[in-house]
Coordinates of C-alpha atoms in Angstrom, one line a residue:
Chain C
M5 CA 133.3 36.1 164.3
T6 CA 134.2 37.5 167.7
L7 CA 131.4 39.7 169.2
F8 CA 133.1 40.7 172.5
S9 CA 136.7 40.3 173.5
L10 CA 137.6 41.3 177.0
T11 CA 141.2 41.5 178.2
G12 CA 142.3 42.4 181.7
V13 CA 138.9 43.8 182.5
R14 CA 138.5 44.9 186.2
Q15 CA 135.6 46.7 187.9
V16 CA 136.2 48.2 191.3
F17 CA 133.5 49.7 193.4
E18 CA 134.5 51.6 196.6
G19 CA 137.9 49.8 196.7
R20 CA 136.4 46.3 196.2
T21 CA 137.1 44.4 193.1
V22 CA 133.8 43.0 191.9
L23 CA 134.9 41.8 188.5
D24 CA 138.3 40.6 187.4
I25 CA 138.4 38.9 184.0
E26 CA 141.8 38.0 182.5
H27 CA 140.4 37.1 179.1
L28 CA 137.0 36.3 177.7
E29 CA 135.8 36.0 174.1
L30 CA 132.1 35.8 173.1
S31 CA 131.2 34.8 169.6
A32 CA 128.6 36.5 167.4
A33 CA 125.2 34.8 166.8
S34 CA 125.6 32.6 169.8
S35 CA 123.8 32.3 173.1
Y36 CA 125.6 32.4 176.5
S37 CA 124.5 32.0 180.0
L38 CA 126.2 33.8 182.9
Q39 CA 126.0 31.7 186.0
G40 CA 127.2 32.2 189.5
P41 CA 126.1 33.1 193.0
N42 CA 124.9 36.5 194.1
G43 CA 127.7 39.0 194.0
S44 CA 129.7 37.0 191.5
G45 CA 129.8 39.9 189.0
K46 CA 127.1 38.8 186.6
S47 CA 125.2 42.1 186.6
T48 CA 128.4 44.1 186.6
L49 CA 129.6 42.2 183.5
L50 CA 126.2 42.7 181.8
N51 CA 126.4 46.5 182.5
I52 CA 129.9 46.6 180.9
L53 CA 128.8 44.6 177.9
A54 CA 125.8 46.9 177.5
F55 CA 128.2 49.9 177.5
L56 CA 126.4 51.4 180.5
E57 CA 129.4 51.4 182.9
P58 CA 133.0 51.6 181.8
P59 CA 135.4 49.1 183.5
T60 CA 138.0 50.5 185.9
A61 CA 140.7 48.8 183.8
G62 CA 141.1 46.6 180.8
E63 CA 140.3 46.6 177.1
I64 CA 137.0 45.6 175.5
R65 CA 136.6 45.0 171.8
F66 CA 133.2 44.9 170.3
Q67 CA 132.8 43.5 166.8
G68 CA 136.6 43.8 166.4
R69 CA 136.9 47.4 167.5
V70 CA 138.3 48.7 170.7
V71 CA 135.5 50.3 172.7
D72 CA 135.9 54.0 173.2
W73 CA 134.2 54.9 176.4
R74 CA 133.7 58.6 175.5
E75 CA 130.0 59.4 175.8
K76 CA 129.6 60.8 172.3
T77 CA 130.6 57.4 170.7
L78 CA 128.9 55.2 173.3
H79 CA 125.3 55.9 172.4
L80 CA 126.0 54.5 168.9
L81 CA 127.4 51.3 170.4
R82 CA 124.4 51.1 172.8
R83 CA 122.1 51.1 169.8
K84 CA 123.5 47.7 168.9
V85 CA 123.3 46.1 172.4
V86 CA 120.2 46.3 174.6
L87 CA 120.0 45.1 178.2
V88 CA 116.8 43.9 179.8
D89 CA 117.0 44.3 183.5
Q90 CA 115.9 41.8 186.1
H91 CA 113.3 44.3 187.4
P92 CA 112.6 46.3 184.3
I93 CA 111.4 49.8 184.7
M94 CA 108.5 51.2 182.6
F95 CA 108.3 54.8 181.6
S96 CA 105.0 56.3 183.0
T97 CA 103.1 56.2 179.8
T98 CA 101.4 53.6 177.7
V99 CA 102.8 50.2 176.8
I100 CA 103.1 51.1 173.1
K101 CA 105.0 54.3 173.8
N102 CA 107.4 52.4 176.0
V103 CA 108.0 50.0 173.2
E104 CA 108.4 52.8 170.7
Y105 CA 111.0 54.6 172.8
G106 CA 114.1 53.1 171.4
L107 CA 112.8 53.6 167.8
R108 CA 112.1 57.2 168.5
M109 CA 115.6 57.6 169.7
R110 CA 116.8 56.2 166.4
G111 CA 114.7 58.7 164.5
I112 CA 112.3 56.2 163.0
P113 CA 109.2 57.9 161.6
S114 CA 106.0 57.7 163.6
R115 CA 104.0 55.2 161.4
K116 CA 106.9 52.8 160.9
R117 CA 107.6 53.1 164.7
R118 CA 104.1 52.1 165.6
A119 CA 104.1 49.1 163.2
A120 CA 107.4 47.9 164.6
A121 CA 106.3 48.3 168.2
E122 CA 103.1 46.4 167.5
A123 CA 105.0 43.6 165.9
A124 CA 107.3 43.4 168.9
L125 CA 104.4 43.3 171.2
E126 CA 102.9 40.5 169.1
R127 CA 106.0 38.5 169.5
V128 CA 105.7 38.6 173.3
G129 CA 102.0 37.9 173.2
L130 CA 100.9 41.4 174.5
H131 CA 99.5 43.0 171.4
A132 CA 96.2 43.6 173.2
F133 CA 98.0 45.6 175.9
A134 CA 99.3 48.3 173.6
D135 CA 97.2 51.2 175.0
R136 CA 97.4 50.1 178.6
Q137 CA 99.3 52.1 181.2
A138 CA 102.7 50.4 181.5
H139 CA 102.8 51.0 185.3
R140 CA 99.7 48.9 185.8
L141 CA 101.1 45.7 184.3
S142 CA 102.0 42.6 186.5
G143 CA 105.6 41.6 187.0
G144 CA 105.6 39.0 184.2
E145 CA 103.8 41.3 181.8
T146 CA 106.3 44.1 182.6
Q147 CA 109.2 41.7 181.9
R148 CA 107.6 40.7 178.5
V149 CA 107.0 44.4 177.5
A150 CA 110.6 45.1 178.4
I151 CA 111.7 42.3 176.1
A152 CA 109.4 43.7 173.3
R153 CA 110.9 47.1 173.9
A154 CA 114.4 45.7 173.4
L155 CA 113.3 43.6 170.4
A156 CA 111.7 46.6 168.7
C157 CA 115.2 48.2 168.5
E158 CA 116.5 45.2 166.5
P159 CA 119.8 45.1 168.2
D160 CA 122.7 42.8 167.3
V161 CA 123.0 41.6 170.9
M162 CA 120.3 41.2 173.6
L163 CA 121.4 41.0 177.2
F164 CA 119.1 39.7 179.9
D165 CA 119.7 40.0 183.6
E166 CA 117.9 37.0 185.2
P167 CA 114.9 37.3 182.9
T168 CA 112.7 34.8 184.7
A169 CA 113.9 35.3 188.3
S170 CA 110.9 37.4 189.4
V171 CA 108.0 35.9 187.4
D172 CA 105.5 33.1 187.7
V173 CA 105.8 29.8 186.0
E174 CA 103.5 30.8 183.1
N175 CA 105.4 33.9 182.3
Q176 CA 108.7 32.1 182.8
A177 CA 107.6 29.6 180.0
L178 CA 106.5 32.5 177.8
I179 CA 109.7 34.4 178.3
E180 CA 111.9 31.4 177.7
A181 CA 109.9 30.7 174.4
V182 CA 110.6 34.3 173.3
I183 CA 114.3 33.9 174.0
Q184 CA 114.3 30.6 172.1
D185 CA 112.6 32.5 169.3
I186 CA 115.3 35.2 169.4
R187 CA 118.0 32.6 169.4
R188 CA 116.5 31.0 166.3
Q189 CA 117.1 34.2 164.4
Q190 CA 120.8 33.5 163.9
R191 CA 121.6 37.2 163.6
V192 CA 120.9 38.1 167.2
S193 CA 123.3 37.1 170.0
V194 CA 121.9 36.4 173.4
I195 CA 123.7 36.7 176.7
F196 CA 121.8 36.2 179.9
A197 CA 122.5 35.9 183.6
T198 CA 120.6 33.2 185.5
H199 CA 120.7 31.1 188.7
K200 CA 118.8 28.3 187.0
R201 CA 120.9 25.5 185.7
L202 CA 118.0 24.0 183.7
E203 CA 117.2 27.4 182.1
A204 CA 120.8 27.8 181.2
A205 CA 120.9 24.3 179.7
R206 CA 117.8 25.0 177.7
L207 CA 118.6 28.4 176.3
A208 CA 122.4 28.7 176.1
E209 CA 124.8 27.1 173.7
R210 CA 127.7 28.0 176.0
R211 CA 127.9 28.6 179.7
I212 CA 130.1 31.0 181.6
F213 CA 130.6 30.6 185.3
L214 CA 131.6 33.4 187.6
F215 CA 132.7 33.3 191.2
A216 CA 133.9 36.4 193.1
G217 CA 134.2 38.3 189.9
K218 CA 136.4 35.7 188.1
V219 CA 135.5 33.4 185.3
T220 CA 135.7 29.9 186.7
G221 CA 134.7 26.4 185.7
P222 CA 131.2 25.1 186.4
G223 CA 130.0 25.5 189.9
G224 CA 128.9 28.5 192.0
E225 CA 126.0 26.6 193.5
N226 CA 127.5 25.7 196.9
V227 CA 128.6 29.1 198.0
L228 CA 129.2 29.3 201.8
S229 CA 130.8 31.6 204.3
G230 CA 133.5 30.2 206.6
I231 CA 136.7 30.8 208.4
I232 CA 140.1 29.6 207.2
A233 CA 142.5 28.2 209.8
H234 CA 146.0 26.8 209.2
R235 CA 146.9 23.5 210.8
P236 CA 150.5 22.1 210.8
D237 CA 149.6 19.6 208.0
R238 CA 146.8 21.4 206.1
S239 CA 144.5 24.4 205.8
V240 CA 140.9 24.0 206.7
C241 CA 137.7 26.0 206.3
T242 CA 135.3 25.9 209.2
L243 CA 131.7 26.1 208.2
G244 CA 129.2 26.1 211.0
P245 CA 129.8 24.4 214.3
T246 CA 130.6 20.9 213.0
V247 CA 132.0 21.0 209.5
E248 CA 135.6 21.4 208.4
L249 CA 136.7 21.2 204.8
E250 CA 140.2 20.9 203.6
V251 CA 141.3 23.8 201.4
R252 CA 144.3 23.6 199.0
Q253 CA 144.3 27.3 198.1
R254 CA 146.8 29.4 200.1
L255 CA 144.9 32.2 201.8
P256 CA 145.6 34.0 205.1
S257 CA 143.5 33.0 208.1
G258 CA 140.2 34.7 208.5
P259 CA 136.7 34.9 207.0
V260 CA 136.3 33.6 203.4
R261 CA 133.6 32.7 200.9
I262 CA 133.9 29.3 199.3
A263 CA 132.3 27.7 196.3
V264 CA 132.3 23.9 196.2
K265 CA 131.9 22.5 192.7
P266 CA 129.1 20.0 192.6
E267 CA 131.1 17.5 190.6
G268 CA 133.7 17.5 193.3
I269 CA 131.2 16.1 195.8
R270 CA 130.7 12.4 195.9
V271 CA 127.8 10.8 197.8
Y272 CA 128.0 7.2 199.1
S273 CA 125.3 5.1 200.7
A274 CA 126.1 4.4 204.4
A275 CA 126.9 0.8 203.6
E276 CA 129.2 1.6 200.6
R277 CA 132.8 1.5 201.6
Q278 CA 134.7 0.8 198.4
N279 CA 135.7 3.3 195.7
V280 CA 135.8 6.2 198.1
A281 CA 137.4 9.0 196.1
F282 CA 139.2 12.3 196.9
T283 CA 140.0 11.9 200.5
S284 CA 139.7 9.7 203.5
V285 CA 137.6 12.4 205.3
L286 CA 133.9 11.4 205.0
H287 CA 131.2 13.6 206.3
S288 CA 128.0 12.0 207.5
G289 CA 124.8 13.5 206.0
R290 CA 121.2 13.1 205.0
V291 CA 119.6 13.3 201.6
L292 CA 117.0 16.0 201.7
Q293 CA 115.9 16.2 198.1
M294 CA 116.4 14.5 194.7
T295 CA 115.3 16.1 191.5
L296 CA 115.6 15.1 187.9
E297 CA 117.4 17.8 185.8
G298 CA 117.7 16.7 182.2
D299 CA 119.7 13.5 182.3
A300 CA 121.1 14.1 185.7
V301 CA 119.8 13.8 189.2
K302 CA 120.4 16.7 191.6
L303 CA 120.9 15.8 195.3
H304 CA 120.5 18.2 198.2
V305 CA 122.5 16.8 201.1
D306 CA 122.7 18.2 204.6
I307 CA 126.1 17.5 206.3
G308 CA 125.7 20.3 208.8
I309 CA 125.8 22.6 205.8
P310 CA 123.6 22.4 202.8
L311 CA 125.3 21.0 199.7
K312 CA 124.1 20.3 196.2
T313 CA 125.7 17.7 193.9
V314 CA 124.8 16.0 190.7
L315 CA 124.8 12.3 189.7
S316 CA 124.1 10.7 186.4
R317 CA 120.8 8.8 186.4
D318 CA 122.7 5.5 186.3
E319 CA 124.9 6.5 189.2
A320 CA 121.8 7.4 191.2
V321 CA 120.1 4.1 190.4
D322 CA 123.2 2.1 191.1
S323 CA 123.8 3.8 194.5
G324 CA 120.3 3.0 195.6
I325 CA 120.2 6.3 197.5
M326 CA 116.8 7.5 198.4
V327 CA 115.5 10.8 199.9
G328 CA 115.9 10.6 203.7
D329 CA 118.8 8.2 203.6
T330 CA 121.8 8.7 205.7
V331 CA 124.9 9.0 203.4
R332 CA 128.6 9.6 203.5
V333 CA 129.9 12.5 201.6
A334 CA 133.4 13.0 200.3
I335 CA 134.6 16.4 199.1
D336 CA 137.5 17.0 196.8
P337 CA 139.7 19.8 198.3
D338 CA 140.6 20.8 194.7
A339 CA 136.9 21.4 194.0
I340 CA 136.8 24.2 196.7
Q341 CA 137.5 27.7 195.5
A342 CA 137.9 30.3 198.3
V343 CA 138.1 34.1 198.3
Q344 CA 138.7 36.4 201.2
G345 CA 135.7 38.1 202.5
Chain U
M10 CA 83.1 90.8 216.0
D11 CA 80.9 93.4 214.2
F12 CA 84.0 95.1 213.0
L13 CA 85.3 92.0 211.5
S14 CA 82.1 91.0 209.8
Q15 CA 81.5 94.5 208.5
S16 CA 85.1 94.6 207.1
L17 CA 84.6 91.2 205.5
A18 CA 81.3 92.2 203.9
A19 CA 82.7 95.4 202.6
A20 CA 85.8 93.5 201.3
L21 CA 83.6 91.0 199.4
E22 CA 81.6 93.9 197.9
M23 CA 84.9 95.5 196.8
I24 CA 85.9 92.2 195.1
W25 CA 82.4 91.9 193.5
S26 CA 82.4 95.4 192.2
L27 CA 85.7 94.9 190.4
D28 CA 87.4 97.8 192.2
D29 CA 90.1 99.2 189.9
E30 CA 92.6 100.1 192.5
M31 CA 92.4 96.6 194.2
Y32 CA 92.6 94.7 190.9
F33 CA 95.6 96.7 189.7
I34 CA 97.4 95.8 193.0
V35 CA 96.4 92.1 192.3
Y36 CA 97.7 92.5 188.7
I37 CA 101.1 93.9 189.9
S38 CA 101.5 91.1 192.5
L39 CA 100.7 88.4 190.0
S40 CA 102.8 89.9 187.3
V41 CA 105.9 90.3 189.5
S42 CA 105.5 86.9 191.1
F43 CA 105.0 85.2 187.7
F44 CA 108.2 86.7 186.3
S45 CA 110.3 86.0 189.3
T46 CA 109.0 82.4 189.4
L47 CA 109.6 82.0 185.7
I48 CA 113.2 83.2 185.9
A49 CA 113.9 81.2 189.1
S50 CA 112.5 78.1 187.4
L51 CA 114.6 78.6 184.3
F52 CA 117.7 78.6 186.4
G53 CA 116.6 76.6 189.5
V54 CA 115.2 73.5 187.8
P55 CA 118.3 72.8 185.7
L56 CA 120.5 73.6 188.7
G57 CA 118.6 71.2 190.9
F58 CA 118.6 68.6 188.2
L59 CA 122.3 68.8 187.6
I60 CA 123.1 68.6 191.3
A61 CA 120.9 65.5 191.7
V62 CA 122.3 63.5 188.8
N63 CA 126.0 64.4 188.9
H64 CA 128.6 63.3 191.4
F65 CA 131.3 66.0 192.0
S66 CA 133.5 67.1 194.8
G67 CA 131.9 69.9 196.8
K68 CA 128.3 68.6 196.2
R69 CA 127.6 68.3 199.9
V70 CA 128.9 71.8 200.5
L71 CA 126.7 73.2 197.6
I72 CA 123.6 71.4 199.0
T73 CA 124.3 72.7 202.5
I74 CA 124.6 76.3 201.1
L75 CA 121.4 75.9 199.2
N76 CA 119.6 74.5 202.2
T77 CA 120.9 77.4 204.3
L78 CA 119.6 79.9 201.6
L79 CA 116.1 78.4 202.1
A80 CA 116.0 80.2 205.4
L81 CA 117.2 83.6 204.0
P82 CA 115.0 86.4 205.5
T83 CA 113.4 88.5 202.8
V84 CA 114.6 91.7 204.5
V85 CA 118.2 90.5 204.3
I86 CA 117.7 90.0 200.5
G87 CA 116.0 93.4 200.3
L88 CA 118.9 95.1 202.0
F89 CA 121.5 93.2 199.9
V90 CA 119.9 94.0 196.6
Y91 CA 119.2 97.6 197.8
A92 CA 123.0 98.0 198.3
F93 CA 123.5 97.2 194.7
L94 CA 120.6 99.0 193.1
S95 CA 120.6 102.3 195.1
R96 CA 122.2 105.3 193.5
R97 CA 125.4 104.8 195.4
G98 CA 125.4 101.1 194.6
V99 CA 127.4 99.3 191.8
L100 CA 124.3 98.9 189.7
G101 CA 122.7 102.2 190.6
F102 CA 123.2 103.5 187.1
L103 CA 120.5 101.1 185.9
G104 CA 117.8 103.1 187.8
M105 CA 116.0 99.9 188.8
L106 CA 115.4 100.7 192.5
Y107 CA 111.7 101.1 193.3
T108 CA 110.6 99.4 190.1
P109 CA 108.8 96.0 189.6
E110 CA 112.0 94.7 188.0
A111 CA 113.9 95.4 191.3
I112 CA 111.2 93.3 193.1
V113 CA 111.7 90.5 190.6
V114 CA 115.5 90.5 191.1
G115 CA 115.0 90.2 194.9
Q116 CA 112.4 87.5 194.6
V117 CA 114.4 85.5 192.2
I118 CA 117.2 85.4 194.8
L119 CA 114.7 84.4 197.4
I120 CA 113.1 81.4 195.5
L121 CA 116.0 80.2 193.3
P122 CA 117.3 78.0 196.2
W123 CA 113.7 76.7 196.8
V124 CA 113.2 75.7 193.2
A125 CA 116.7 74.1 193.0
V126 CA 116.5 72.2 196.4
F127 CA 113.0 70.8 195.8
T128 CA 113.8 69.9 192.1
M129 CA 116.9 68.2 193.4
A130 CA 114.9 66.3 196.0
A131 CA 112.3 65.3 193.3
V132 CA 114.9 64.1 190.8
S133 CA 117.0 62.2 193.5
R134 CA 113.9 60.1 194.3
I135 CA 113.7 58.9 190.7
D136 CA 115.1 55.4 190.3
E137 CA 118.5 55.3 188.6
R138 CA 117.1 52.6 186.3
Y139 CA 115.1 55.1 184.3
R140 CA 118.3 56.7 183.1
Y141 CA 119.9 53.3 182.4
T142 CA 116.8 52.1 180.6
A143 CA 116.8 55.1 178.4
L144 CA 120.5 54.8 177.7
T145 CA 120.4 51.1 176.8
L146 CA 117.5 51.8 174.5
G147 CA 119.8 54.2 172.6
A148 CA 119.1 57.5 174.2
T149 CA 121.7 60.2 174.3
R150 CA 122.6 61.6 177.7
L151 CA 120.3 64.6 177.1
H152 CA 117.4 62.4 176.2
A153 CA 118.0 60.1 179.2
A154 CA 118.0 63.3 181.4
L155 CA 114.7 64.3 179.9
V156 CA 113.3 60.9 180.8
V157 CA 114.3 61.4 184.4
A158 CA 112.9 65.0 184.3
R159 CA 109.6 63.6 183.0
E160 CA 109.3 61.1 185.7
A161 CA 110.1 63.8 188.3
R162 CA 107.6 66.3 186.8
F163 CA 105.1 66.3 189.6
G164 CA 107.9 67.1 192.2
I165 CA 109.2 69.8 189.9
I166 CA 105.8 71.4 189.4
A167 CA 105.2 71.2 193.2
A168 CA 108.6 73.0 193.6
I169 CA 107.6 75.8 191.2
I170 CA 104.1 76.2 192.8
A171 CA 105.7 76.3 196.3
A172 CA 108.1 79.0 195.0
F173 CA 105.2 81.0 193.5
G174 CA 103.4 80.8 196.8
R175 CA 106.5 82.0 198.6
V176 CA 106.9 85.1 196.5
I177 CA 103.3 86.2 196.2
A178 CA 103.1 86.1 200.0
E179 CA 106.4 87.9 200.8
I180 CA 106.5 91.5 201.9
G181 CA 110.1 92.4 202.8
I182 CA 111.5 92.5 199.3
A183 CA 108.5 94.1 197.7
M184 CA 108.6 96.9 200.3
M185 CA 112.3 97.5 200.3
L186 CA 113.0 97.2 196.6
G187 CA 109.6 98.3 195.2
G188 CA 108.9 101.1 197.7
N189 CA 105.1 100.4 197.7
I190 CA 104.4 103.1 195.1
K191 CA 100.7 103.3 194.3
G192 CA 99.8 102.1 190.8
F193 CA 103.4 101.1 190.1
T194 CA 105.0 98.8 192.7
R195 CA 102.2 98.3 195.2
T196 CA 101.7 94.6 195.7
M197 CA 99.0 92.8 197.7
T198 CA 101.2 92.3 200.7
T199 CA 102.6 95.9 200.8
A200 CA 99.1 97.3 200.3
M201 CA 97.8 95.2 203.2
A202 CA 100.5 96.4 205.5
L203 CA 99.9 100.0 204.5
E204 CA 96.1 99.7 205.0
H205 CA 96.7 98.1 208.3
N206 CA 98.9 101.0 209.4
K207 CA 96.2 103.4 208.2
G208 CA 93.5 101.5 210.2
E209 CA 91.7 100.8 206.9
F210 CA 90.8 97.2 206.9
V211 CA 88.5 96.8 204.0
L212 CA 91.1 96.8 201.2
A213 CA 93.5 94.7 203.4
V214 CA 90.8 92.1 204.0
A215 CA 89.8 92.1 200.3
L216 CA 93.4 91.6 199.3
G217 CA 93.8 88.9 201.9
I218 CA 90.8 87.0 200.4
V219 CA 92.3 87.3 196.9
L220 CA 95.7 86.2 198.2
L221 CA 94.2 83.1 199.7
S222 CA 92.1 82.5 196.6
V223 CA 95.2 82.6 194.4
S224 CA 96.9 80.1 196.6
L225 CA 93.8 77.9 196.5
V226 CA 93.5 78.1 192.7
M227 CA 97.2 77.2 192.3
N228 CA 96.8 74.1 194.5
I229 CA 93.6 73.1 192.7
V230 CA 95.4 73.4 189.3
F231 CA 98.3 71.3 190.7
Q232 CA 95.9 68.7 192.0
L233 CA 94.2 68.6 188.6
I234 CA 97.4 68.1 186.8
Q235 CA 98.6 65.4 189.2
G236 CA 95.2 63.7 189.0
R237 CA 95.0 63.8 185.2
Y238 CA 98.4 62.3 184.7
G239 CA 98.6 60.5 188.0
V240 CA 95.8 58.3 186.9
Q241 CA 97.9 57.2 184.0
R242 CA 100.7 56.0 186.2

């Protein structure tokens, strides 16, 4: 069953289009991650999905019905979808009263409310904090209480805006465990924004990538600012003093933001000359960091600009590349997405 | 120096002996100030709140007007309301001139901008996320507004207390619209001015002490409220 269906949705703030989605469908009882660089429209999309801000244009269907953005119908929709903010705000009262708030808004009687709030706090491991003042909690505890507050409402959909971005490792693990737990209840759909590829891989069944407000393929990690210039034979984007990348997209000359998809970046050891893909232009660089991410190896390479790419473990072993090695880097011009700005 | 110390001693004795005339003046002052603050708060708090949370054309103009009205001299208000309430005025038939009600009308005009502007400032400082959090948890717009008002409560209480302090200490309106009638519209400030003109300082000093005490008590109460709930924050 389709949970959300977005068609031609645009959000414009002060004349700037921050979200522009042609079509996007999200299924019920699934988990989705929203990935993309800062300013890619993740939070804007979450606010629209939470019915907090109407889009400037476009149609949104929720559970098969077109969303009516008139205030009197919106609060009924909001009772099915709860958004947990990146930096949740606590009302200046006790933890338990914070968790009870949504239930109070739904007219749940006091005793039942208290029991439900305590159960929600139990799920996030903060039952003992019930009578504490919410403003005195640490960042991680606040995030967990915010999740309990949303859980207590028993929504159909839970939205999270970078739930682990501002918490320590311990709380990060606890929060991920709670989200895993929510996912296991097949009834609740989970949509969360994150910068963390591993977190997305662990928690989401499906991943949505955004860049400059548009739904794109995987990527969004190598986001850089540059200047487009047109040569007789090709267009190039100048990044920093020494790096020029060929761009296939047709854009007027001037400042741009580009995203280079990691899979469009190939790294060769300095000695390797055969099988060079994409282009004859090879950039010289140095491997700064290699990390294991699931079955893949993530490489941080400096070619005058920082780039991240991903190899399979076999590829990494076969190439013999080590941290600190000088390497040659080829970049597929089709893997570069550019937007003006 | 003797003159001052003697006046002060006599004033304290007057306060201690529960002088009828003095305490009736205090009662009139408190009563008029209470009602004018109450009415100004009933209109000013929602007005300030609505200006703070809504975006509309002309908002800046309205804020500028309210800020300008903060500096409105009490005698100008007195004159303005007098023009309406005097026998020849549009509302002269009400017979309100030189009554406590007339003072209340003038004082409401004086402090309504104060309450509105300081409420607006208090509400504007509240993080927008309070409203969004309430909304995403299923609150109606009214309930979300109440959440914001609750978070801004100390600022709003401070605005009301400041407004009360302003009216209890003002003299122009009380004199021009109340007429300083003994036992009817004589307030602490008008009585002090009269006693000063007469060269009688004892009652004036006694009333001055009471006036300062009222201000002190108001501030202590506010600090206690803020302390009690502030600790919970």
